XYZ file of C-alpha atoms in Angstrom:
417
model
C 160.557 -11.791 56.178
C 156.733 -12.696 56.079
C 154.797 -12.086 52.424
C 151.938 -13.244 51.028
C 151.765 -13.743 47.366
C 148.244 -13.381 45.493
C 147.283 -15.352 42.478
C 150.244 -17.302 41.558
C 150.472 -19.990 39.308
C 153.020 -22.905 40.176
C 155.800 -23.718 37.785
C 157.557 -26.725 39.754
C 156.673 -30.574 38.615
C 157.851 -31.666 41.555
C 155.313 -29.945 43.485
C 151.668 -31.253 44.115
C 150.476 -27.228 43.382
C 151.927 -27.589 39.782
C 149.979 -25.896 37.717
C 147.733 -24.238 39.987
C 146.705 -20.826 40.362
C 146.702 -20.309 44.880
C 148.247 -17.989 47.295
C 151.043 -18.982 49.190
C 151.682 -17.350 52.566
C 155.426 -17.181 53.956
C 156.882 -16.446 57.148
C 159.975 -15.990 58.205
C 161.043 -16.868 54.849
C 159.648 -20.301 54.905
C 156.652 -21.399 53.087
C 153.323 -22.077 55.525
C 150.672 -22.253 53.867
C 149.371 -22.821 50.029
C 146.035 -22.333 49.232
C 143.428 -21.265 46.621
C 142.686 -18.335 49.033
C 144.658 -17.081 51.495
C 143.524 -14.421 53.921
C 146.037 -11.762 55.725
C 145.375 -10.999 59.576
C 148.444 -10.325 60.192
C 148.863 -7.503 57.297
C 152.359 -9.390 55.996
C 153.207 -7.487 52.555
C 151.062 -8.404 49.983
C 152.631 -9.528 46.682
C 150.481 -9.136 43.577
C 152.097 -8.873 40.116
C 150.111 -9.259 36.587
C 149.995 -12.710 35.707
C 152.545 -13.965 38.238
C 154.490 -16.763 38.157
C 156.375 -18.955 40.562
C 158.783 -21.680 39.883
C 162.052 -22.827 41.908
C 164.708 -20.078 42.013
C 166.963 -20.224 38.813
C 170.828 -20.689 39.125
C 173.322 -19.807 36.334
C 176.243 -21.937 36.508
C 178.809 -19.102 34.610
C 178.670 -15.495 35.265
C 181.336 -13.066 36.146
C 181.230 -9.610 37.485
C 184.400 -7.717 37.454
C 185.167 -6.815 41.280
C 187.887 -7.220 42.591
C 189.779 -5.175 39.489
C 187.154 -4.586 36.764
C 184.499 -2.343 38.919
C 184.158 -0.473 35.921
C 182.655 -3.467 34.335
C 180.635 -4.716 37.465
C 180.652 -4.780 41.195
C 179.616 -7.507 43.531
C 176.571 -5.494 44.633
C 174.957 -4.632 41.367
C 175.970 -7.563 39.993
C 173.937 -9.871 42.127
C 171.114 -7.207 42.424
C 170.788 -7.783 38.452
C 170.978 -11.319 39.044
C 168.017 -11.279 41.317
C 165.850 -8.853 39.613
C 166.557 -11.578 36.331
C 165.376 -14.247 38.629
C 168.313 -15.997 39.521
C 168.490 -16.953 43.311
C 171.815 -18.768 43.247
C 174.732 -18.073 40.441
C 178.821 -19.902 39.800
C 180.616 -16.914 40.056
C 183.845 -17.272 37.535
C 187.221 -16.148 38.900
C 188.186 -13.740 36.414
C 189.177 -10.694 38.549
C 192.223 -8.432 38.986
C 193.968 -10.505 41.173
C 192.225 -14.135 39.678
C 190.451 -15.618 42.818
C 192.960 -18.399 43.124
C 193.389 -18.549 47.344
C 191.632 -19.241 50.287
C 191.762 -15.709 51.289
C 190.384 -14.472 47.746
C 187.237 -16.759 47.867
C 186.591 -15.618 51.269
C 186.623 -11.866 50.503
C 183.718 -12.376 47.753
C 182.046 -14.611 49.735
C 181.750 -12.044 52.662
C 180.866 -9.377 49.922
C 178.208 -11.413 48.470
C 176.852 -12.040 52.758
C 173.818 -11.863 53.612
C 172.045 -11.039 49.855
C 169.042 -12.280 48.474
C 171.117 -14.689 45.715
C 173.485 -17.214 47.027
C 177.070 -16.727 45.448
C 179.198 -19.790 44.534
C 182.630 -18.768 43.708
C 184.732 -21.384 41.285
C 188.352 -20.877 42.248
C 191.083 -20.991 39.430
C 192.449 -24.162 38.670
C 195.949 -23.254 38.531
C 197.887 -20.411 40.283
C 196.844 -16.854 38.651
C 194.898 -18.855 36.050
C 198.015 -19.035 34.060
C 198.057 -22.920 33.003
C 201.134 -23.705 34.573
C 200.728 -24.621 38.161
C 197.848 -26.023 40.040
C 196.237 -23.164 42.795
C 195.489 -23.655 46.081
C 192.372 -26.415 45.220
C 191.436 -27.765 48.689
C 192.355 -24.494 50.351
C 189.984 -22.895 48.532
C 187.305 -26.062 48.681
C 187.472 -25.537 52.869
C 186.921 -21.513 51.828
C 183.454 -22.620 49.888
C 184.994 -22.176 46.170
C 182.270 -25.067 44.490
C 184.787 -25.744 41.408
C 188.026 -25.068 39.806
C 188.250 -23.314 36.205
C 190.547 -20.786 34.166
C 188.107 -18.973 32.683
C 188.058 -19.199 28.728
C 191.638 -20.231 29.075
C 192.125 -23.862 27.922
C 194.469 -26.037 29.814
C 197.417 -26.639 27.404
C 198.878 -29.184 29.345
C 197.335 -32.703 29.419
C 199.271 -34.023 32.533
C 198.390 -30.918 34.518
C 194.926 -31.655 33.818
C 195.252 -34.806 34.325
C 196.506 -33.910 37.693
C 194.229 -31.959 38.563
C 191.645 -34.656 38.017
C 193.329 -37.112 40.347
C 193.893 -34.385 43.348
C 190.137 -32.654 43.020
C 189.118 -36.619 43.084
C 190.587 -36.641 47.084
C 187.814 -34.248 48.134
C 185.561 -34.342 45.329
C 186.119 -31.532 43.672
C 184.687 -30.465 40.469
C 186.971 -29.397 37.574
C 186.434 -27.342 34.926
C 188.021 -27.503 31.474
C 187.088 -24.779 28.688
C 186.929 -26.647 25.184
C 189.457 -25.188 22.486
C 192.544 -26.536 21.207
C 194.430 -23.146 21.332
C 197.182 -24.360 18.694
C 194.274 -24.927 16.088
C 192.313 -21.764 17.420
C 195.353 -19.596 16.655
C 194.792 -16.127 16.249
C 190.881 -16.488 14.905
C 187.952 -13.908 16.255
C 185.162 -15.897 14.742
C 183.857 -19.208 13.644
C 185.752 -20.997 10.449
C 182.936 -21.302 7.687
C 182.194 -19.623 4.800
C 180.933 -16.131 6.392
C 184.828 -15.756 7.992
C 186.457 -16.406 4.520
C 183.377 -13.684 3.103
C 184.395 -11.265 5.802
C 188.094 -11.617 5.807
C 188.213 -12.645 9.097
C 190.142 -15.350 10.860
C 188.175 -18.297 11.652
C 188.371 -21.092 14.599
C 186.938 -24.186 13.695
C 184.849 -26.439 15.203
C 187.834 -28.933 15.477
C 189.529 -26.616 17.696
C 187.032 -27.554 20.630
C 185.743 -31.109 19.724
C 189.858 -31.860 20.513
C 189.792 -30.754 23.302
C 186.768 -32.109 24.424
C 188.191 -35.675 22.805
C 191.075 -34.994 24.683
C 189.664 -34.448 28.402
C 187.182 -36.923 27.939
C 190.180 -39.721 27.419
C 192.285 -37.879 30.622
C 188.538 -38.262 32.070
C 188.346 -41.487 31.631
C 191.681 -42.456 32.647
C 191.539 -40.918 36.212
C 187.992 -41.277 36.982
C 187.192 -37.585 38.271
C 184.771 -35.321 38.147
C 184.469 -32.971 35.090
C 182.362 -30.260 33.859
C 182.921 -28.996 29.958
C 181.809 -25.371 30.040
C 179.834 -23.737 27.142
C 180.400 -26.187 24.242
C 179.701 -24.823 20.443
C 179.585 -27.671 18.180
C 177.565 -30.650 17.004
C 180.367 -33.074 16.781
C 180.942 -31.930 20.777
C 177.314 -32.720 21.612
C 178.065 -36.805 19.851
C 181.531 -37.369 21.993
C 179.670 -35.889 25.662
C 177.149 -38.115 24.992
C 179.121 -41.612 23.946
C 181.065 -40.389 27.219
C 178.092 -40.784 29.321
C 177.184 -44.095 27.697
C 180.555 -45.165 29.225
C 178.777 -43.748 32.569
C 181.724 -41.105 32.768
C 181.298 -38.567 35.506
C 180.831 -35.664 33.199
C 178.935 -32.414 32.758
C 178.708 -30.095 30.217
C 177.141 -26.774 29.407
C 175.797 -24.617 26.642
C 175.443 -20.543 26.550
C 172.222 -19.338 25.685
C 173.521 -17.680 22.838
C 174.937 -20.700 21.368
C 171.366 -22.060 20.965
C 169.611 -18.749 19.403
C 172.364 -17.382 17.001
C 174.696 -18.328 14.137
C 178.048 -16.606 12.607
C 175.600 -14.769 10.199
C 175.053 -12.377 13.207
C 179.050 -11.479 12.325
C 177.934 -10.002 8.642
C 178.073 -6.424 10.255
C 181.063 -6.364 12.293
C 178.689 -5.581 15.670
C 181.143 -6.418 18.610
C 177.972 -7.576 20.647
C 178.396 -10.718 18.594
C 181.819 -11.858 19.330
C 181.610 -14.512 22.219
C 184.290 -17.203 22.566
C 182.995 -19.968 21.676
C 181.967 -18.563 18.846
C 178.436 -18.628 17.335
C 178.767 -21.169 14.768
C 176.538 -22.739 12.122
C 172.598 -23.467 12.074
C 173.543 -27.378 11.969
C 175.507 -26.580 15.458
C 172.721 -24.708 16.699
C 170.154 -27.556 15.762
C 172.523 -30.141 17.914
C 172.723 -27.871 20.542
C 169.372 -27.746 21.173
C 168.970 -31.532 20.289
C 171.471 -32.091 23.049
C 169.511 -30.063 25.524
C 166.537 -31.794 25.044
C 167.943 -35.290 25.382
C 169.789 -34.635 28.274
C 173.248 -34.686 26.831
C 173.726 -31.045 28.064
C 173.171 -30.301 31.527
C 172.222 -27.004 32.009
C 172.395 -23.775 30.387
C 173.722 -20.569 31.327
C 173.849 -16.749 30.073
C 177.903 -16.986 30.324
C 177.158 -13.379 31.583
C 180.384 -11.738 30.783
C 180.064 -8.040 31.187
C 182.588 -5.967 28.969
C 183.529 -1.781 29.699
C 182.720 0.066 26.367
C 186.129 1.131 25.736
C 186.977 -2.669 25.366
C 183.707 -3.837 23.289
C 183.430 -0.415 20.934
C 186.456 -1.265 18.906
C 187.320 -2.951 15.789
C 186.001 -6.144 15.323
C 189.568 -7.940 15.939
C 190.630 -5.945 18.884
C 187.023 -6.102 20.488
C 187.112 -8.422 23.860
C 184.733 -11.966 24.056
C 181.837 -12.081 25.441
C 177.984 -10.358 26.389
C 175.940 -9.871 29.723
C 172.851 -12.093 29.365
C 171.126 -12.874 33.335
C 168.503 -10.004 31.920
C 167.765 -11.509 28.309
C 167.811 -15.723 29.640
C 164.271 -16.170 30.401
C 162.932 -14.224 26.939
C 165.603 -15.839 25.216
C 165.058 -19.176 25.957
C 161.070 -18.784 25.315
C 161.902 -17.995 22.089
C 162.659 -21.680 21.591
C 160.985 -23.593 23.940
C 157.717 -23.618 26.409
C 157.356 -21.785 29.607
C 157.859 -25.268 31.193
C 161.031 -26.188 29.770
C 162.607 -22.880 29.753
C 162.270 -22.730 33.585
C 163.490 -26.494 33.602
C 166.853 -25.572 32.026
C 167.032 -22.455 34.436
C 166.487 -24.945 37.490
C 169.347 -27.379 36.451
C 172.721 -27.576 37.669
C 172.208 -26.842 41.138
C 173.536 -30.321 42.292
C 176.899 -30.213 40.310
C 177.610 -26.929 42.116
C 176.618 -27.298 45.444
C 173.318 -25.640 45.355
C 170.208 -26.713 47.263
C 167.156 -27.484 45.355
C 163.579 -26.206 47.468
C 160.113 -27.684 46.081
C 157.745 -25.258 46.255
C 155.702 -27.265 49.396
C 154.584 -25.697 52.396
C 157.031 -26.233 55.181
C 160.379 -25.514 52.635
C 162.427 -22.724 52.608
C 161.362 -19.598 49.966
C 163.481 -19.886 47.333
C 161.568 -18.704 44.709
C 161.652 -16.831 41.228
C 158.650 -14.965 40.281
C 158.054 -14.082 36.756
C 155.543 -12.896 33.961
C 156.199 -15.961 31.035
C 153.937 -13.947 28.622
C 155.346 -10.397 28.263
C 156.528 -9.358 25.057
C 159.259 -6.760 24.519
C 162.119 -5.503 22.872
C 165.271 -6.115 24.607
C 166.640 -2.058 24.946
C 169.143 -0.698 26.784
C 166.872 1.358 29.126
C 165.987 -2.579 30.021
C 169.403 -3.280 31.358
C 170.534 -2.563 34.598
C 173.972 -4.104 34.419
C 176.268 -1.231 34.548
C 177.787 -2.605 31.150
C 175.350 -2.990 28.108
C 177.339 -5.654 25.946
C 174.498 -7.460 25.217
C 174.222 -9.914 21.528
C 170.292 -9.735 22.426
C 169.891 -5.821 22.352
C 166.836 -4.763 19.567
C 166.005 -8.616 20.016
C 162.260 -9.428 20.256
C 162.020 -11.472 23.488
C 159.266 -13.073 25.861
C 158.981 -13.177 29.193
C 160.449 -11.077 32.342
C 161.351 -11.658 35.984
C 159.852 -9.873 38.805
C 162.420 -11.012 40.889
C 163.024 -13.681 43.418
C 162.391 -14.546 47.645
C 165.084 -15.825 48.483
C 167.773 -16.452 51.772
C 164.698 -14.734 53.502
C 164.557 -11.520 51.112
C 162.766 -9.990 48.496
C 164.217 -8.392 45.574
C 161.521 -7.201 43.066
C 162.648 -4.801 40.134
């Protein structure tokens, strides 16, 4: 693949073009040349987009498609051809198919489906056998398959001395594990955030306590077998104090937050729209405040769109019956600049790589393409004729956003929308 993009200014700190508006000229999917001017003998494809942006290719550390078992909700193909035309070059792909990718053979199959594509696919394996919480799955098996980490998704691990387990085994062959925050006992049967809007609406609540247990909890098994641990998507402020006195204590711990988390509260609930119900919940402004608090200090690590695409027949339903969660690779970049600069938005979209096994390139001639182009200044409203997920559960639909992908170059591809 040889290309030439025109007029391009550099989003990448870590590159001595930061900044600057050049051409850069790539050949065979590596980058040769970057320049103020760059002409084009050879007549590669020229690549010129209204005010076009480059930074590093973005990775989302928490999406899931559907296929194997839920095409109806996504397949492998469109999935990642959404993910690269929202700018994402690499993604953690979650295990929540029909059967749950919990065996060497299943990683391998979604792997080879994902082969050769512009975005890189990392699949997390389950971390116990049909992501049931009872017995551990096949964790080095899959690790010698390429699965990056081990997680039930959304399902909490009930017992402490599997998890503990867990810890100590992954440890042999350093192996990330993943724990999902909420105290299931405490949850019970709740559909939405404790506070004074569920007790308005006469809906059961979960409260905050329900996670910052369970994060209290793993963080003491943490401790106690030294692993490696990664808390996905927490909600609360009180979770954002004990991840950060555990990495005073120099703990070997991760955590993440959906984007969601940081740009809505439970008053989103007042009209019963399904789009809304996420697990975590959406939870109070003082939440959201620490949340974002926690981002900027460095307490959480990355965040991620905790793209969770949902069939209508499941997400059209009454409020209590309607299934968690909303697609969000296409809304992340106009979310996010919503709350923060061009700069910083692309910064949290860059994190994470390391903690999954994902190379980082600087944008410097001589490294590989892996880049994520990008208009930071387009203003829009977030419609479904924008989406090109094949489900539309999305909390940010009618939502005023800024900023759009163009794509990415990556693995020696382009994939422009």
């Amino acid at each position: 693949m040889n290309a030439l993009l025109k007029s391009a200014t550099i989003v990448d700190s870590k590159s001595d073009f930061h900044n600057q508006v050049v051409d850069i000229l790539i050949e065979r999917g590596v980058i040769t040349k970057i320049s103020k001017r760059i002409s084009n003998p050879n007549n590669y494809q020229e690549i010129k987009l209204d005010n076009l942006h480059v930074s590093q290719g973005w990775f989302d550390s928490s999406v899931s498609f559907g296929e194997p078992g839920y095409e109806e909700r996504e397949t492998l193909a469109n999935g990642l051809k959404v993910a690269a035309i929202s700018g994402f070059t690499s993604l953690a792909l979650n295990p929540n198919t029909n059967p749950v990718l919990d065996s060497n053979a299943d990683i391998s199959y979604v792997l080879s489906k994902a082969n050769a594509n512009a975005v890189t696919l990392k699949p997390i394996g389950a971390l116990t056998k049909s992501s049931e919480g009872t017995d551990l799955a096949e964790l080095y098996d899959m690790s010698s398959a390429g699965a990056v980490a081990f997680y039930d998704y959304k399902k909490p691990i009930d017992n402490p001395n599997l998890l503990k387990i867990a810890l100590l085994y992954a440890s042999n062959f350093n192996g990330l594990v993943l724990s999902f925050p909420q105290e299931n006992k405490i949850a019970g049967k709740g559909v939405m955030n404790e506070d004074i809007n569920s007790t308005n609406l006469g809906l059961k609540g979960i409260p905050s306590l329900a996670e910052e247990l369970q994060v209290a909890r793993d963080l003491f098994l943490l401790e106690y077998t030294g692993g490696k641990l990664h808390i996905p998507t927490i909600s609360s402020a009180k979770s954002v104090e004990l991840i950060r006195a555990a990495k005073a204590k120099k703990l070997d711990i991760t955590c993440s937050v959906a984007i969601h988390n940081i740009c809505f509260t439970d008053d989103k609930l007042l009209d019963f729209n399904s789009n809304f119900k996420v697990m975590p919940p959406l939870r109070t402004e003082n939440d959201r405040v620490a949340l974002i608090e926690g981002l900027k200090d460095g307490t959480i690590d990355m965040v991620t769109s905790d793209h969770n695409p949902i069939d209508i027949e499941h997400k059209k339903v009454e409020f209590d019956h309607a299934a968690y969660g909303t697609i969000g690779l296409e809304s992340a970049l106009g979310a996010l600049q919503q709350l923060f600069s061009t700069k910083k938005a692309v910064g949290f979209l860059t994190k994470g790589k390391e903690r999954f096994g994902v190379k980082s390139y600087i944008i410097s001639e001589g490294e590989i393409a892996n880049l994520t182009l990008f208009n930071p200044d387009t203003k829009y409203n977030f419609s479904i004729p924008e989406i090109r997920s094949t489900s539309k559960n999305s909390c940010f639909l009618d939502s005023e956003l800024k900023g759009k992908a163009y794509g990415i170059i990556a693995n020696n591809k382009i994939e422009i929308r």
